[in-house]
């Protein structure tokens, strides 16, 4: 029997509820498919920061490196710890230290879920560059608190970083419908985005079977609303991808359905899987968080580990659950009720 070690980081707010829900589903899926998941929980969070002064211990990355994958709940408690501190203290270091350069977010409607658009037959895979670009962390502030204060934030685009995310995107498009949309803003950003466009053209020559189109980010945002069915794989920089995938979450019914994977394609370090919705402190005590995004993220983890049958079983259980109207409306059912429904379908 195969055994996989999984680092569980529930984090903050509703992250605890949805991580436990996802873990319960994943354990059952593993049992049915003949492998085992061994989880180790870590309390790293904003609460941990209040106690220790850091989001995770100094040896946190070393500790996580031995695991096969990481399942994250949510990070953030802005009333207590500034988001710039919590993000740069936990999530971004994990992504960068483990070279999880491909952030993958699927956008489609689960059965029974009503989105805000007239269009329903769309299936978009957004691939966001995850380790550099606009979130490189290069910059600073001088003359703080004075009338001469200056803030500089430098976007860093490397040839290696841009090429590898584009190649990853082209490879995914080749497995799907053979269409790739490259997101740019080269009419205004004449250095970084012109460079991005040049790299897109260069890499596209290696994939003559994939239809590639470059879109300005504002035009692509409009297309996601007006003609989402025309899109297949979308590849974007860190900032553009971050914004567009929240739009993708909106058109698929809301953040409660938005799953994601932070992938190290070279597999020389663990990848991390997390729902997109954040910690939602305002509902953390209500027990009404929708666990579907976390469960879907868990299915992506199983697929990444090579357990594709188990991953498919989890997705099928989700689809059957939502097709019966369970978990499709935020706050209608409690977290536990949705989880129980998914477990029931998974065991059938």
Coordinates of C-alpha atoms in Angstrom, one line a residue:
X1 CA 0.0 0.0 0.0
X2 CA 1.3 3.5 -0.9
X3 CA 1.6 5.9 1.9
X4 CA 1.7 9.7 1.4
X5 CA 2.7 12.2 4.1
X6 CA 0.7 15.4 4.0
X7 CA 1.4 18.6 6.0
X8 CA -1.8 20.1 7.1
X9 CA -1.8 23.9 7.8
X10 CA -5.3 24.9 8.7
X11 CA -4.2 28.5 9.3
X12 CA -6.8 31.1 10.3
X13 CA -10.5 31.6 10.5
X14 CA -12.5 29.2 8.4
X15 CA -9.3 27.5 7.3
X16 CA -9.7 25.1 10.3
X17 CA -13.2 24.0 9.3
X18 CA -12.6 23.5 5.6
X19 CA -9.3 21.8 6.1
X20 CA -10.9 19.2 8.4
X21 CA -13.7 18.7 6.0
X22 CA -11.4 18.2 3.1
X23 CA -9.2 15.9 5.1
X24 CA -12.2 13.7 6.1
X25 CA -13.1 13.3 2.4
X26 CA -9.6 12.6 1.3
X27 CA -9.1 9.9 3.9
X28 CA -12.2 8.1 2.7
X29 CA -11.2 8.5 -0.9
X30 CA -7.7 7.0 -0.1
X31 CA -9.3 4.1 1.7
X32 CA -11.5 3.2 -1.2
X33 CA -8.6 3.5 -3.7
X34 CA -6.2 1.4 -1.7
X35 CA -3.6 3.9 -0.4
X36 CA -3.0 5.8 2.8
X37 CA -2.7 9.5 3.7
X38 CA -0.8 10.3 6.8
X39 CA -1.3 13.9 8.0
X40 CA 0.7 16.1 10.4
X41 CA -0.9 19.3 11.6
X42 CA 1.0 22.5 12.1
X43 CA -0.5 25.5 14.0
X44 CA 1.2 28.1 11.9
X45 CA -1.1 31.1 11.5
X46 CA -1.7 34.7 12.7
X47 CA -2.5 33.3 16.1
X48 CA 0.9 31.6 16.1
X49 CA 2.4 35.0 15.1
X50 CA 0.8 36.7 18.1
X51 CA 2.4 34.1 20.4
X52 CA 5.8 33.8 18.7
X53 CA 6.4 36.9 16.6
X54 CA 6.6 34.8 13.3
X55 CA 4.1 33.1 11.1
X56 CA 6.1 29.9 11.2
X57 CA 9.3 28.7 13.0
X58 CA 12.7 29.5 11.5
X59 CA 13.0 25.9 10.4
X60 CA 9.5 25.7 9.0
X61 CA 10.6 25.3 5.4
X62 CA 13.0 22.5 6.4
X63 CA 10.2 20.8 8.3
X64 CA 7.8 20.9 5.3
X65 CA 10.3 19.8 2.8
X66 CA 10.1 16.1 3.8
X67 CA 6.3 15.9 3.1
X68 CA 4.8 14.7 -0.2
X69 CA 2.4 17.6 -0.3
X70 CA 0.9 20.5 1.8
X71 CA -2.8 21.1 2.3
X72 CA -3.4 24.7 3.4
X73 CA -6.7 26.1 4.8
X74 CA -6.4 29.9 4.8
X75 CA -4.1 32.6 6.0
X76 CA -5.0 36.0 7.3
X77 CA -6.5 37.8 10.3
X78 CA -6.1 41.5 9.3
X79 CA -7.6 42.8 12.5
X80 CA -4.7 41.4 14.4
X81 CA -1.8 40.9 11.8
X82 CA -1.4 43.0 8.7
X83 CA -2.0 41.0 5.5
X84 CA 1.4 42.1 4.2
X85 CA 3.0 40.4 7.3
X86 CA 0.9 37.2 7.2
X87 CA 1.3 36.7 3.4
X88 CA 5.0 37.3 3.4
X89 CA 5.5 35.3 6.5
X90 CA 3.9 32.0 5.4
X91 CA 2.3 31.6 2.0
X92 CA 4.8 33.4 -0.2
X93 CA 7.9 31.8 1.4
X94 CA 6.5 28.4 0.9
X95 CA 5.7 29.1 -2.8
X96 CA 9.1 30.6 -3.4
X97 CA 11.3 28.2 -1.4
X98 CA 9.7 25.2 -3.0
X99 CA 9.7 26.7 -6.5
X100 CA 5.9 26.3 -6.7
X101 CA 6.0 28.5 -9.8
X102 CA 2.7 27.3 -11.3
X103 CA -0.5 28.3 -9.6
X104 CA -3.4 26.4 -11.2
X105 CA -7.0 27.4 -10.8
X106 CA -9.9 25.7 -12.6
X107 CA -13.0 27.7 -13.4
X108 CA -16.1 25.9 -14.3
X109 CA -19.6 25.5 -12.9
X110 CA -20.2 22.4 -10.9
X111 CA -23.5 20.6 -11.6
X112 CA -26.4 22.5 -9.9
X113 CA -24.4 25.6 -9.3
X114 CA -25.8 28.8 -10.8
X115 CA -23.3 31.4 -11.8
X116 CA -24.0 35.1 -12.5
X117 CA -23.5 34.7 -16.3
X118 CA -25.8 33.6 -19.1
X119 CA -23.0 31.4 -20.3
X120 CA -22.7 28.1 -18.5
X121 CA -20.6 25.8 -20.7
X122 CA -17.2 27.2 -19.9
X123 CA -14.1 25.4 -18.6
X124 CA -11.1 27.7 -18.1
X125 CA -7.8 26.7 -16.6
X126 CA -5.9 29.7 -15.3
X127 CA -2.2 29.3 -14.8
X128 CA -0.6 32.1 -12.8
X129 CA 3.1 32.6 -12.5
X130 CA 3.6 32.2 -8.8
X131 CA 7.2 33.1 -7.7
X132 CA 8.3 36.4 -9.3
X133 CA 6.7 39.2 -11.4
X134 CA 4.9 41.8 -9.6
X135 CA 5.0 39.9 -6.2
X136 CA 8.8 39.6 -6.2
X137 CA 9.1 41.7 -3.1
X138 CA 11.8 43.9 -4.6
X139 CA 11.6 47.5 -3.5
X140 CA 11.4 49.7 -0.5
X141 CA 10.4 53.0 1.1
X142 CA 12.5 55.9 2.1
X143 CA 11.8 59.2 4.0
X144 CA 9.0 57.4 5.8
X145 CA 6.4 59.7 7.4
X146 CA 7.7 62.9 5.7
X147 CA 6.4 64.9 2.8
X148 CA 9.2 63.4 0.6
X149 CA 8.3 59.8 1.2
X150 CA 8.9 57.5 -1.7
X151 CA 7.7 53.9 -2.2
X152 CA 9.2 51.7 -5.0
X153 CA 7.9 48.3 -5.9
X154 CA 9.9 46.6 -8.7
X155 CA 8.5 43.8 -10.8
X156 CA 11.0 41.1 -11.7
X157 CA 10.6 39.0 -14.8
X158 CA 13.3 36.6 -15.5
X159 CA 13.7 34.7 -18.8
X160 CA 13.8 31.4 -17.0
X161 CA 10.7 32.2 -15.0
X162 CA 8.6 33.4 -17.9
X163 CA 9.7 30.6 -20.2
X164 CA 8.9 27.9 -17.7
X165 CA 5.4 29.1 -16.9
X166 CA 4.6 29.5 -20.6
X167 CA 5.9 26.0 -21.4
X168 CA 3.8 24.7 -18.5
X169 CA 0.7 26.4 -19.9
X170 CA 1.3 25.2 -23.4
X171 CA 1.7 21.7 -22.1
X172 CA -1.7 21.9 -20.3
X173 CA -3.3 23.4 -23.4
X174 CA -2.0 20.4 -25.4
X175 CA -3.7 18.1 -23.0
X176 CA -7.0 20.0 -23.2
X177 CA -8.6 21.8 -26.2
X178 CA -5.4 23.1 -27.7
X179 CA -5.9 26.9 -27.0
X180 CA -3.8 29.2 -25.0
X181 CA -4.5 32.8 -24.0
X182 CA -1.4 34.8 -23.0
X183 CA -2.2 37.8 -20.8
X184 CA -0.2 40.9 -21.4
X185 CA -0.3 44.7 -21.1
X186 CA 2.5 45.5 -23.5
X187 CA 0.8 48.7 -24.8
X188 CA 1.5 50.3 -21.4
X189 CA 4.3 48.2 -19.8
X190 CA 6.9 48.4 -22.5
X191 CA 9.6 46.5 -20.7
X192 CA 8.2 43.6 -18.7
X193 CA 5.1 42.9 -20.9
X194 CA 6.9 43.3 -24.2
X195 CA 9.4 40.8 -22.8
X196 CA 6.5 38.5 -21.9
X197 CA 5.1 38.8 -25.4
X198 CA 8.4 38.0 -27.0
X199 CA 8.8 34.9 -24.8
X200 CA 5.2 33.8 -25.7
X201 CA 6.1 34.0 -29.4
X202 CA 9.3 32.1 -28.8
X203 CA 7.8 29.3 -26.8
X204 CA 4.8 29.1 -29.1
X205 CA 7.1 28.0 -31.9
X206 CA 7.7 24.8 -29.9
X207 CA 3.9 24.0 -29.8
X208 CA 2.6 24.4 -33.4
X209 CA -0.4 22.4 -32.5
X210 CA -1.6 24.9 -29.9
X211 CA -3.5 28.0 -30.9
X212 CA -2.1 31.0 -29.0
X213 CA -3.6 34.4 -28.7
X214 CA -2.2 37.4 -26.7
X215 CA -4.8 39.5 -24.9
X216 CA -4.4 42.7 -22.9
X217 CA -5.5 42.0 -19.4
X218 CA -8.4 44.4 -19.5
X219 CA -9.7 42.8 -22.7
X220 CA -9.3 39.3 -21.3
X221 CA -11.3 40.4 -18.2
X222 CA -14.1 41.5 -20.5
X223 CA -13.9 38.2 -22.5
X224 CA -14.2 36.2 -19.3
X225 CA -17.6 37.8 -18.7
X226 CA -18.8 38.1 -22.3
X227 CA -17.4 34.9 -23.9
X228 CA -15.9 32.6 -21.2
X229 CA -16.6 29.6 -23.4
X230 CA -14.1 30.8 -25.9
X231 CA -11.2 30.4 -23.4
X232 CA -9.3 27.2 -22.6
X233 CA -5.9 27.7 -20.9
X234 CA -5.0 31.2 -19.6
X235 CA -1.4 32.0 -18.6
X236 CA -0.7 35.2 -16.7
X237 CA 1.8 36.9 -14.6
X238 CA 1.6 36.9 -10.8
X239 CA -0.5 40.1 -10.4
X240 CA -2.7 39.7 -13.5
X241 CA -3.3 36.0 -12.7
X242 CA -4.3 36.9 -9.1
X243 CA -6.9 39.4 -10.3
X244 CA -8.2 37.3 -13.2
X245 CA -8.7 34.2 -11.0
X246 CA -10.9 36.1 -8.6
X247 CA -13.0 37.0 -11.6
X248 CA -12.9 33.4 -12.5
X249 CA -14.1 32.5 -9.1
X250 CA -17.0 34.9 -9.4
X251 CA -18.2 33.5 -12.7
X252 CA -18.1 29.9 -11.3
X253 CA -20.5 30.8 -8.5
X254 CA -18.2 32.4 -5.9
X255 CA -15.1 31.9 -3.8
X256 CA -16.7 28.9 -2.1
X257 CA -16.0 26.9 -5.3
X258 CA -12.6 28.2 -6.2
X259 CA -9.8 25.7 -5.8
X260 CA -6.1 26.1 -6.4
X261 CA -2.8 24.3 -6.6
X262 CA 0.7 25.7 -6.1
X263 CA 2.7 23.3 -8.2
X264 CA 6.4 22.5 -8.3
X265 CA 6.4 20.8 -11.7
X266 CA 10.0 19.4 -11.2
X267 CA 8.7 17.5 -8.1
X268 CA 11.9 18.1 -6.2
X269 CA 9.9 19.8 -3.4
X270 CA 6.3 19.5 -2.1
X271 CA 3.5 21.2 -3.9
X272 CA 0.8 23.0 -1.9
X273 CA -3.0 23.0 -2.3
X274 CA -5.5 25.5 -1.0
X275 CA -8.9 27.0 -1.5
X276 CA -8.9 30.6 -2.8
X277 CA -11.5 32.1 -0.5
X278 CA -9.2 33.2 2.4
X279 CA -9.9 33.1 6.1
X280 CA -13.2 35.0 6.2
X281 CA -12.9 36.0 9.9
X282 CA -16.5 37.4 9.8
X283 CA -18.0 33.9 9.5
X284 CA -15.3 31.9 11.2
X285 CA -17.4 31.2 14.2
X286 CA -20.6 30.3 12.4
X287 CA -19.8 26.8 11.0
X288 CA -21.3 27.8 7.7
X289 CA -18.1 27.9 5.5
X290 CA -18.5 26.1 2.2
X291 CA -15.8 23.3 2.2
X292 CA -16.2 22.6 -1.5
X293 CA -13.2 24.7 -2.6
X294 CA -11.0 23.0 -0.1
X295 CA -12.3 19.5 -1.1
X296 CA -11.7 20.3 -4.7
X297 CA -8.2 21.5 -3.9
X298 CA -7.7 18.2 -2.1
X299 CA -8.8 16.4 -5.3
X300 CA -6.1 18.3 -7.2
X301 CA -3.6 17.2 -4.6
X302 CA -4.6 13.5 -5.2
X303 CA -4.3 14.0 -8.9
X304 CA -0.8 15.6 -8.5
X305 CA 0.3 12.6 -6.3
X306 CA -0.7 10.3 -9.2
X307 CA -3.9 9.0 -7.6
X308 CA -6.1 10.0 -10.5
X309 CA -8.9 7.5 -9.8
X310 CA -9.3 8.8 -6.3
X311 CA -9.3 12.4 -7.5
X312 CA -12.0 11.6 -10.0
X313 CA -14.1 10.0 -7.3
X314 CA -13.9 13.1 -5.1
X315 CA -14.9 15.4 -8.0
X316 CA -17.8 13.0 -8.9
X317 CA -18.9 13.1 -5.3
X318 CA -18.8 16.9 -5.3
X319 CA -20.8 17.1 -8.6
X320 CA -23.4 14.7 -7.3
X321 CA -23.7 16.7 -4.0
X322 CA -24.1 20.0 -5.8
X323 CA -26.5 18.6 -8.4
X324 CA -28.9 17.9 -5.5
X325 CA -28.6 21.5 -4.4
X326 CA -26.4 20.9 -1.5
X327 CA -23.6 23.4 -1.0
X328 CA -24.7 25.6 -3.9
X329 CA -25.9 28.6 -1.8
X330 CA -23.6 30.2 0.7
X331 CA -24.8 29.8 4.3
X332 CA -27.7 27.5 3.4
X333 CA -26.2 24.4 4.9
X334 CA -23.6 24.1 7.6
X335 CA -20.1 23.0 6.8
X336 CA -20.7 19.6 8.5
X337 CA -23.8 19.0 6.5
X338 CA -22.1 19.6 3.2
X339 CA -19.1 17.4 4.2
X340 CA -21.5 14.6 5.3
X341 CA -23.3 14.8 1.9
X342 CA -20.0 14.5 0.0
X343 CA -18.9 11.6 2.2
X344 CA -22.1 9.8 1.6
X345 CA -21.8 10.1 -2.2
X346 CA -18.1 9.1 -2.0
X347 CA -19.0 5.9 -0.2
X348 CA -21.7 4.8 -2.7

